[in-house]
XYZ file of N, CA and C in Angstrom:
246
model
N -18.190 0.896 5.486
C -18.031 -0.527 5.278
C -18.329 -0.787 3.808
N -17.508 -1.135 3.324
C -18.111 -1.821 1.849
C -17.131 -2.870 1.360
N -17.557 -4.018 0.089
C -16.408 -4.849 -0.264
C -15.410 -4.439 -0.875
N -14.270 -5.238 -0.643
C -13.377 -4.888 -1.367
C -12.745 -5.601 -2.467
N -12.299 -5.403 -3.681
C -11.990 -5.888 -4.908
C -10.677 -6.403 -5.128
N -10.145 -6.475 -5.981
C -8.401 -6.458 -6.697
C -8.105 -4.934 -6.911
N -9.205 -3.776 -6.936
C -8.712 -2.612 -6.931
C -9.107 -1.747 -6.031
N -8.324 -0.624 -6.065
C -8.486 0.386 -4.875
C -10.227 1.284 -4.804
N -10.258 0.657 -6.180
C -11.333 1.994 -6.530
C -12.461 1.345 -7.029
N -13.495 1.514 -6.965
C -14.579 0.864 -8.430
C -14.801 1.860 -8.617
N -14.682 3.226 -8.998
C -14.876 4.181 -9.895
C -16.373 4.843 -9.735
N -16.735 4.042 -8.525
C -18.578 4.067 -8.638
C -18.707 4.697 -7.277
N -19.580 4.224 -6.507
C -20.567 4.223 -5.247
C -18.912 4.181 -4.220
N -18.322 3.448 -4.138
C -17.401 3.150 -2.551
C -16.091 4.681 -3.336
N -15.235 4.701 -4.351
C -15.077 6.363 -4.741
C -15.915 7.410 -4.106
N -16.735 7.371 -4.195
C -17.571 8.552 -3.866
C -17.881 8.664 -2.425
N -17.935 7.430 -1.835
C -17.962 7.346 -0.173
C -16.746 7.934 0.260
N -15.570 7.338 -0.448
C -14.445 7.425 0.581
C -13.819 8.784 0.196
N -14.589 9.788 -1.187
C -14.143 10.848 -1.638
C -14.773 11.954 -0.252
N -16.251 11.656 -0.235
C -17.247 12.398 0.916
C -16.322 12.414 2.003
N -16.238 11.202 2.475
C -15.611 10.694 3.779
C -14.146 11.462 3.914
N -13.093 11.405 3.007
C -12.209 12.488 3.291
C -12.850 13.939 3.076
N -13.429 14.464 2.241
C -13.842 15.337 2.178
C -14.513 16.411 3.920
N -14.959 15.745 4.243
C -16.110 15.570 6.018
C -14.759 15.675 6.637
N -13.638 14.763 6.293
C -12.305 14.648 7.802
C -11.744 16.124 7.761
N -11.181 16.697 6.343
C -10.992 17.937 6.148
C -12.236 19.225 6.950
N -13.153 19.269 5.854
C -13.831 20.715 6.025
C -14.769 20.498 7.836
N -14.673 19.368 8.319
C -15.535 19.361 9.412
C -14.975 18.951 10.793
N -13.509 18.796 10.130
C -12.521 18.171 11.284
C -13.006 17.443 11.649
N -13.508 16.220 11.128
C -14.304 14.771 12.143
C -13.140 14.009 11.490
N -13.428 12.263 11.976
C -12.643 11.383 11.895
C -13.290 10.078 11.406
N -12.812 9.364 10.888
C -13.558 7.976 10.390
C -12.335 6.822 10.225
N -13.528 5.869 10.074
C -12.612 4.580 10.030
C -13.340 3.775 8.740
N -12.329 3.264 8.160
C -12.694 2.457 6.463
C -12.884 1.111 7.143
N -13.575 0.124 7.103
C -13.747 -1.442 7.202
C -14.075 -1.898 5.759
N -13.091 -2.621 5.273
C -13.543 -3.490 4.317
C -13.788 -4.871 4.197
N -14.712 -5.018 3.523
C -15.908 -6.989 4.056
C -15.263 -7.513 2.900
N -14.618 -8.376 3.053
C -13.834 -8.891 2.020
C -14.945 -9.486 1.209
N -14.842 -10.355 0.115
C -15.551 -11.024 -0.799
C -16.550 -12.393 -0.309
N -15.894 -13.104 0.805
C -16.178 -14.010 1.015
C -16.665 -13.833 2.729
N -16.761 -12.403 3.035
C -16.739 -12.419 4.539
C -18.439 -11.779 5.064
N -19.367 -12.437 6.064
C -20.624 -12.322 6.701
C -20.511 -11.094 6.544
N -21.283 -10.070 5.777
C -21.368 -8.639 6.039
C -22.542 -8.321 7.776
N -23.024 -9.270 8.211
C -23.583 -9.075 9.235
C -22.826 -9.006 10.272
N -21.814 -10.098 10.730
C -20.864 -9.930 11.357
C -19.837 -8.790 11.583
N -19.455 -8.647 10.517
C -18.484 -7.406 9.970
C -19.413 -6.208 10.804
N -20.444 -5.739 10.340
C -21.232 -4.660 10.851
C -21.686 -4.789 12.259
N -21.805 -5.878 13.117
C -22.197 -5.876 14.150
C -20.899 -5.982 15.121
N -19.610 -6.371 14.262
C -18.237 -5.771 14.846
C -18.074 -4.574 15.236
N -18.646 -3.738 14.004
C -18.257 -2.393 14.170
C -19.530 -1.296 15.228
N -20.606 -2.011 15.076
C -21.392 -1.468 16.166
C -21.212 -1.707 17.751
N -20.687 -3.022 17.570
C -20.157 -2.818 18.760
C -19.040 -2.367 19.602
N -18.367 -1.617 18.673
C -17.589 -1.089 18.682
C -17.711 -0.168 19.211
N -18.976 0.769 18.915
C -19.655 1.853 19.464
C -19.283 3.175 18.053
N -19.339 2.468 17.030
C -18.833 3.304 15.679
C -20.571 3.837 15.639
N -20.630 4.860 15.327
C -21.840 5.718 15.033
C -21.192 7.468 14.334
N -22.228 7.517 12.814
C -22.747 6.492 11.981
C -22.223 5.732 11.398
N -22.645 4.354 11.140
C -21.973 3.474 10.298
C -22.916 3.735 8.780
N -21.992 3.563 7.733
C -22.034 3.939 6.664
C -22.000 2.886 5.864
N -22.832 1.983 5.380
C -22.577 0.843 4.407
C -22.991 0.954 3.244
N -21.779 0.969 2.448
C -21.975 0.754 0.884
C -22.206 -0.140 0.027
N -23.516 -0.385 -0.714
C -23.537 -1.819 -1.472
C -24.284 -2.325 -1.235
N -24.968 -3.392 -2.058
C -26.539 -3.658 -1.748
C -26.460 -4.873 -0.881
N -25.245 -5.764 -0.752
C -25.195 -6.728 0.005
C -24.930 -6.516 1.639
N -25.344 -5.026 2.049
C -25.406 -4.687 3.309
C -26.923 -4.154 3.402
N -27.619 -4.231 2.886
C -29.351 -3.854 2.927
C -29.955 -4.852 4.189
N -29.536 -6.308 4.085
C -30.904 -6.527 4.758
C -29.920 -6.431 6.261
N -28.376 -6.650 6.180
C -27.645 -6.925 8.003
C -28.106 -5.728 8.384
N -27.997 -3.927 7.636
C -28.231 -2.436 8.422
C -29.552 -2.878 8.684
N -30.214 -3.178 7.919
C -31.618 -3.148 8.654
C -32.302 -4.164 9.453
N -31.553 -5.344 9.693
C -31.917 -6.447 10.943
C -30.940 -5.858 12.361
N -30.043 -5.110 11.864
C -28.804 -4.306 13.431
C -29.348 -3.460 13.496
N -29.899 -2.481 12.661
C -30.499 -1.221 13.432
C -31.529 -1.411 14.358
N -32.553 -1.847 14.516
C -33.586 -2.808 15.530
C -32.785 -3.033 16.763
N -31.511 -3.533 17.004
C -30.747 -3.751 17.739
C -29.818 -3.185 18.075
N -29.635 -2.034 17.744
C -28.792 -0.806 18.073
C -29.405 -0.027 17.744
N -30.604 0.755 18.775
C -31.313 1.962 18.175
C -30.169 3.035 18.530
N -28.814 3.361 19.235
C -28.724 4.384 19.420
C -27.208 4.505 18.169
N -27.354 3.959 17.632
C -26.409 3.749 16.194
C -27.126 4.334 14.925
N -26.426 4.680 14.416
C -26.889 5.546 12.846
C -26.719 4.584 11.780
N -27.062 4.322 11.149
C -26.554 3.430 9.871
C -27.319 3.878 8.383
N -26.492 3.958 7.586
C -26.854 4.341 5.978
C -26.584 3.186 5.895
């Protein structure tokens, strides 16, 4: 989960997620799913979409997902969340 910009990339922190993240689909044969929290969209919501989803681990990039992973994890102990 992380926001998304006018570009594909910020060159930073969500690059490097989604570099790992293919990286893991290749060498480990697992599978994932990208959610992006638009600019203007509840990152709490967004994340408690995807937990209930039954997505485990959820992976959030960006500091404006600090305090929703850690008020949902309390509430989904059997969910993973970075």
């Amino acid at each position: 989960i992380y926001v998304t910009g006018s570009l594909d990339s910020d060159r930073a922190f969500i690059e490097m997620a989604r570099a790992g993240a293919s990286l893991a689909k290749k060498e480990l044969d697992m599978s994932y799913e990208e959610f992006r929290l638009l600019e203007n969209e509840d990152p709490t919501r967004l994340i408690r979409r995807v937990a209930d989803e039954g997505f485990s681990p959820i992976i959030a990039v960006g500091y404006q997902n600090v305090v929703p992973v850690l008020t949902l994890a309390e509430r989904y102990p059997d969910t993973r969340f970075t």
